[in-house]
Amino acid sequence: RKMAEYFEKATASLYGDIIKRGIKEGIFKTTYPEHLAGMWTREILRIYSVMPHIIIPDDTISYEEFIYLVVFIDLIIFLEL
């Protein structure tokens, strides 16, 4: 659990830096870069947790649901839905 917390904190910090740089360069437009970075981190962790179920299906999640998740995360990153 501590490793997961450390990973999430470190990754969110990295994403935060990327988002802030993107704001300065006009790539991103957000009022809450730290919150968005935290959300990105959690969603990326969700993708990694889902991947084994796609590779070795056990009826936990369908391929379509996985694609939906990836598209949703892409929209969050680029459109801030």
Coordinates of N, CA and C in Angstrom, one line a residue:
R1 N 0.8 -1.2 0.0 CA 0.0 0.0 0.0 C 0.9 1.3 0.0
K2 N 1.9 1.3 0.8 CA 2.8 2.4 0.8 C 3.5 2.7 -0.5
M3 N 3.9 1.6 -1.2 CA 4.5 1.7 -2.5 C 3.5 2.3 -3.5
A4 N 2.2 1.9 -3.4 CA 1.2 2.5 -4.3 C 1.0 4.0 -4.0
E5 N 1.0 4.3 -2.7 CA 0.8 5.7 -2.4 C 2.0 6.6 -2.8
Y6 N 3.2 6.0 -2.7 CA 4.4 6.7 -3.1 C 4.4 6.9 -4.6
F7 N 4.1 5.8 -5.3 CA 4.0 5.9 -6.8 C 3.0 6.9 -7.2
E8 N 1.8 6.9 -6.6 CA 0.8 7.9 -7.0 C 1.2 9.3 -6.7
K9 N 1.9 9.6 -5.6 CA 2.4 10.9 -5.3 C 3.4 11.4 -6.3
A10 N 4.4 10.5 -6.6 CA 5.5 10.8 -7.5 C 5.0 11.0 -8.9
T11 N 4.1 10.2 -9.3 CA 3.5 10.3 -10.7 C 2.7 11.5 -10.8
A12 N 1.8 11.8 -9.8 CA 1.0 13.1 -9.8 C 1.9 14.3 -9.9
S13 N 3.0 14.3 -9.2 CA 4.0 15.4 -9.2 C 4.5 15.5 -10.6
L14 N 4.9 14.4 -11.3 CA 5.5 14.5 -12.6 C 4.4 15.0 -13.6
Y15 N 3.2 14.5 -13.5 CA 2.1 15.0 -14.4 C 1.8 16.4 -14.1
G16 N 1.9 16.8 -12.8 CA 1.7 18.3 -12.5 C 2.7 19.2 -13.2
D17 N 3.9 18.7 -13.2 CA 4.9 19.5 -13.9 C 4.7 19.6 -15.4
I18 N 4.3 18.5 -16.0 CA 3.9 18.4 -17.4 C 2.8 19.3 -17.8
I19 N 1.7 19.3 -16.9 CA 0.5 20.1 -17.1 C 0.9 21.6 -17.0
K20 N 1.7 22.0 -16.0 CA 2.0 23.4 -15.8 C 2.8 23.9 -17.0
R21 N 3.7 23.0 -17.5 CA 4.5 23.4 -18.7 C 3.6 23.5 -19.9
G22 N 2.6 22.6 -20.0 CA 1.7 22.7 -21.1 C 0.8 23.9 -21.1
I23 N 0.5 24.4 -19.9 CA -0.3 25.6 -19.7 C 0.5 26.8 -20.2
K24 N 1.8 26.8 -19.8 CA 2.7 27.9 -20.2 C 2.8 28.0 -21.8
E25 N 2.8 26.8 -22.4 CA 3.0 26.7 -23.8 C 1.7 26.8 -24.6
G26 N 0.6 26.9 -23.9 CA -0.7 27.0 -24.5 C -1.3 25.7 -25.0
I27 N -0.8 24.6 -24.5 CA -1.3 23.3 -24.9 C -2.5 22.9 -24.1
F28 N -2.4 23.2 -22.8 CA -3.5 22.8 -21.8 C -4.1 24.1 -21.3
K29 N -5.3 24.0 -20.9 CA -6.0 25.1 -20.3 C -6.8 24.5 -19.1
T30 N -6.3 24.7 -17.9 CA -6.9 24.3 -16.7 C -6.7 25.2 -15.6
T31 N -7.6 25.3 -14.7 CA -7.5 26.2 -13.5 C -6.9 25.4 -12.4
Y32 N -7.0 24.0 -12.5 CA -6.6 23.2 -11.4 C -5.6 22.1 -11.8
P33 N -4.3 22.5 -12.1 CA -3.4 21.5 -12.6 C -3.0 20.4 -11.7
E34 N -3.0 20.7 -10.4 CA -2.7 19.6 -9.4 C -3.8 18.6 -9.3
H35 N -5.0 19.1 -9.4 CA -6.2 18.1 -9.3 C -6.2 17.3 -10.6
L36 N -6.0 17.9 -11.7 CA -6.0 17.2 -13.0 C -4.9 16.1 -13.0
A37 N -3.7 16.5 -12.4 CA -2.6 15.5 -12.4 C -2.9 14.4 -11.5
G38 N -3.6 14.6 -10.4 CA -4.0 13.5 -9.5 C -5.0 12.6 -10.2
M39 N -5.9 13.2 -11.0 CA -6.9 12.4 -11.7 C -6.3 11.6 -12.8
W40 N -5.3 12.2 -13.5 CA -4.6 11.4 -14.5 C -3.9 10.2 -13.9
T41 N -3.3 10.4 -12.8 CA -2.5 9.3 -12.1 C -3.5 8.2 -11.7
R42 N -4.6 8.5 -11.1 CA -5.6 7.5 -10.7 C -6.1 6.8 -12.0
E43 N -6.4 7.5 -13.0 CA -6.9 6.8 -14.2 C -5.9 5.9 -14.9
I44 N -4.6 6.4 -14.9 CA -3.6 5.5 -15.5 C -3.4 4.3 -14.6
L45 N -3.5 4.4 -13.3 CA -3.5 3.2 -12.5 C -4.7 2.3 -12.7
R46 N -5.8 2.8 -13.0 CA -7.0 2.0 -13.4 C -6.7 1.3 -14.7
I47 N -6.1 1.9 -15.7 CA -5.8 1.2 -16.9 C -4.8 0.0 -16.7
Y48 N -3.8 0.3 -15.9 CA -2.9 -0.8 -15.6 C -3.6 -1.9 -14.8
S49 N -4.5 -1.6 -14.0 CA -5.2 -2.7 -13.2 C -6.2 -3.5 -14.1
V50 N -6.6 -2.9 -15.2 CA -7.6 -3.5 -16.1 C -6.8 -4.3 -17.2
M51 N -5.6 -4.0 -17.5 CA -4.9 -4.6 -18.6 C -4.8 -6.1 -18.5
P52 N -4.5 -6.7 -17.3 CA -4.4 -8.1 -17.2 C -5.7 -8.8 -17.6
H53 N -6.9 -8.2 -17.3 CA -8.1 -8.8 -17.7 C -8.4 -8.8 -19.2
I54 N -7.8 -7.8 -19.9 CA -7.9 -7.8 -21.3 C -7.0 -8.8 -21.9
I55 N -5.8 -9.0 -21.4 CA -4.8 -9.9 -22.0 C -5.3 -11.4 -21.7
I56 N -5.7 -11.6 -20.4 CA -6.2 -12.9 -20.0 C -7.6 -12.7 -19.5
P57 N -8.6 -12.8 -20.4 CA -10.0 -12.5 -20.0 C -10.5 -13.5 -18.9
D58 N -11.2 -12.9 -18.0 CA -11.9 -13.7 -17.0 C -13.3 -13.1 -16.8
D59 N -13.8 -12.5 -17.8 CA -15.2 -11.9 -17.8 C -15.4 -10.7 -16.8
T60 N -14.3 -10.2 -16.3 CA -14.4 -9.1 -15.4 C -14.6 -7.8 -16.1
I61 N -14.0 -7.6 -17.3 CA -14.2 -6.4 -18.1 C -14.1 -6.8 -19.6
S62 N -14.9 -6.2 -20.4 CA -14.8 -6.5 -21.8 C -13.9 -5.6 -22.5
Y63 N -13.5 -6.0 -23.7 CA -12.6 -5.1 -24.5 C -13.3 -3.8 -24.8
E64 N -14.6 -3.8 -25.0 CA -15.3 -2.5 -25.3 C -15.3 -1.6 -24.1
E65 N -15.4 -2.2 -22.9 CA -15.3 -1.3 -21.7 C -13.9 -0.7 -21.5
F66 N -12.9 -1.5 -21.9 CA -11.6 -1.0 -21.8 C -11.3 0.1 -22.7
I67 N -11.8 0.0 -24.0 CA -11.6 1.0 -25.0 C -12.4 2.3 -24.5
Y68 N -13.6 2.1 -24.0 CA -14.3 3.2 -23.4 C -13.5 3.9 -22.3
L69 N -12.9 3.2 -21.4 CA -12.1 3.8 -20.4 C -10.9 4.6 -21.0
V70 N -10.2 4.0 -22.0 CA -9.1 4.7 -22.6 C -9.6 6.0 -23.3
V71 N -10.7 5.9 -24.0 CA -11.2 7.1 -24.7 C -11.6 8.2 -23.7
F72 N -12.3 7.7 -22.6 CA -12.7 8.7 -21.5 C -11.5 9.4 -21.0
I73 N -10.4 8.6 -20.7 CA -9.2 9.3 -20.1 C -8.6 10.2 -21.1
D74 N -8.6 9.9 -22.4 CA -8.1 10.7 -23.4 C -8.9 12.1 -23.4
L75 N -10.2 12.0 -23.3 CA -11.0 13.2 -23.3 C -10.7 14.0 -22.0
I76 N -10.5 13.4 -20.9 CA -10.1 14.1 -19.7 C -8.8 14.9 -19.9
I77 N -7.9 14.2 -20.5 CA -6.6 14.8 -20.6 C -6.6 16.0 -21.6
F78 N -7.3 15.9 -22.7 CA -7.3 16.9 -23.7 C -8.4 17.9 -23.7
L79 N -9.5 17.5 -23.2 CA -10.7 18.3 -23.2 C -11.2 18.7 -21.8
E80 N -10.6 18.1 -20.8 CA -11.0 18.3 -19.4 C -12.5 18.2 -19.2
L81 N -13.1 17.1 -19.5 CA -14.5 16.8 -19.2 C -14.7 16.6 -17.8

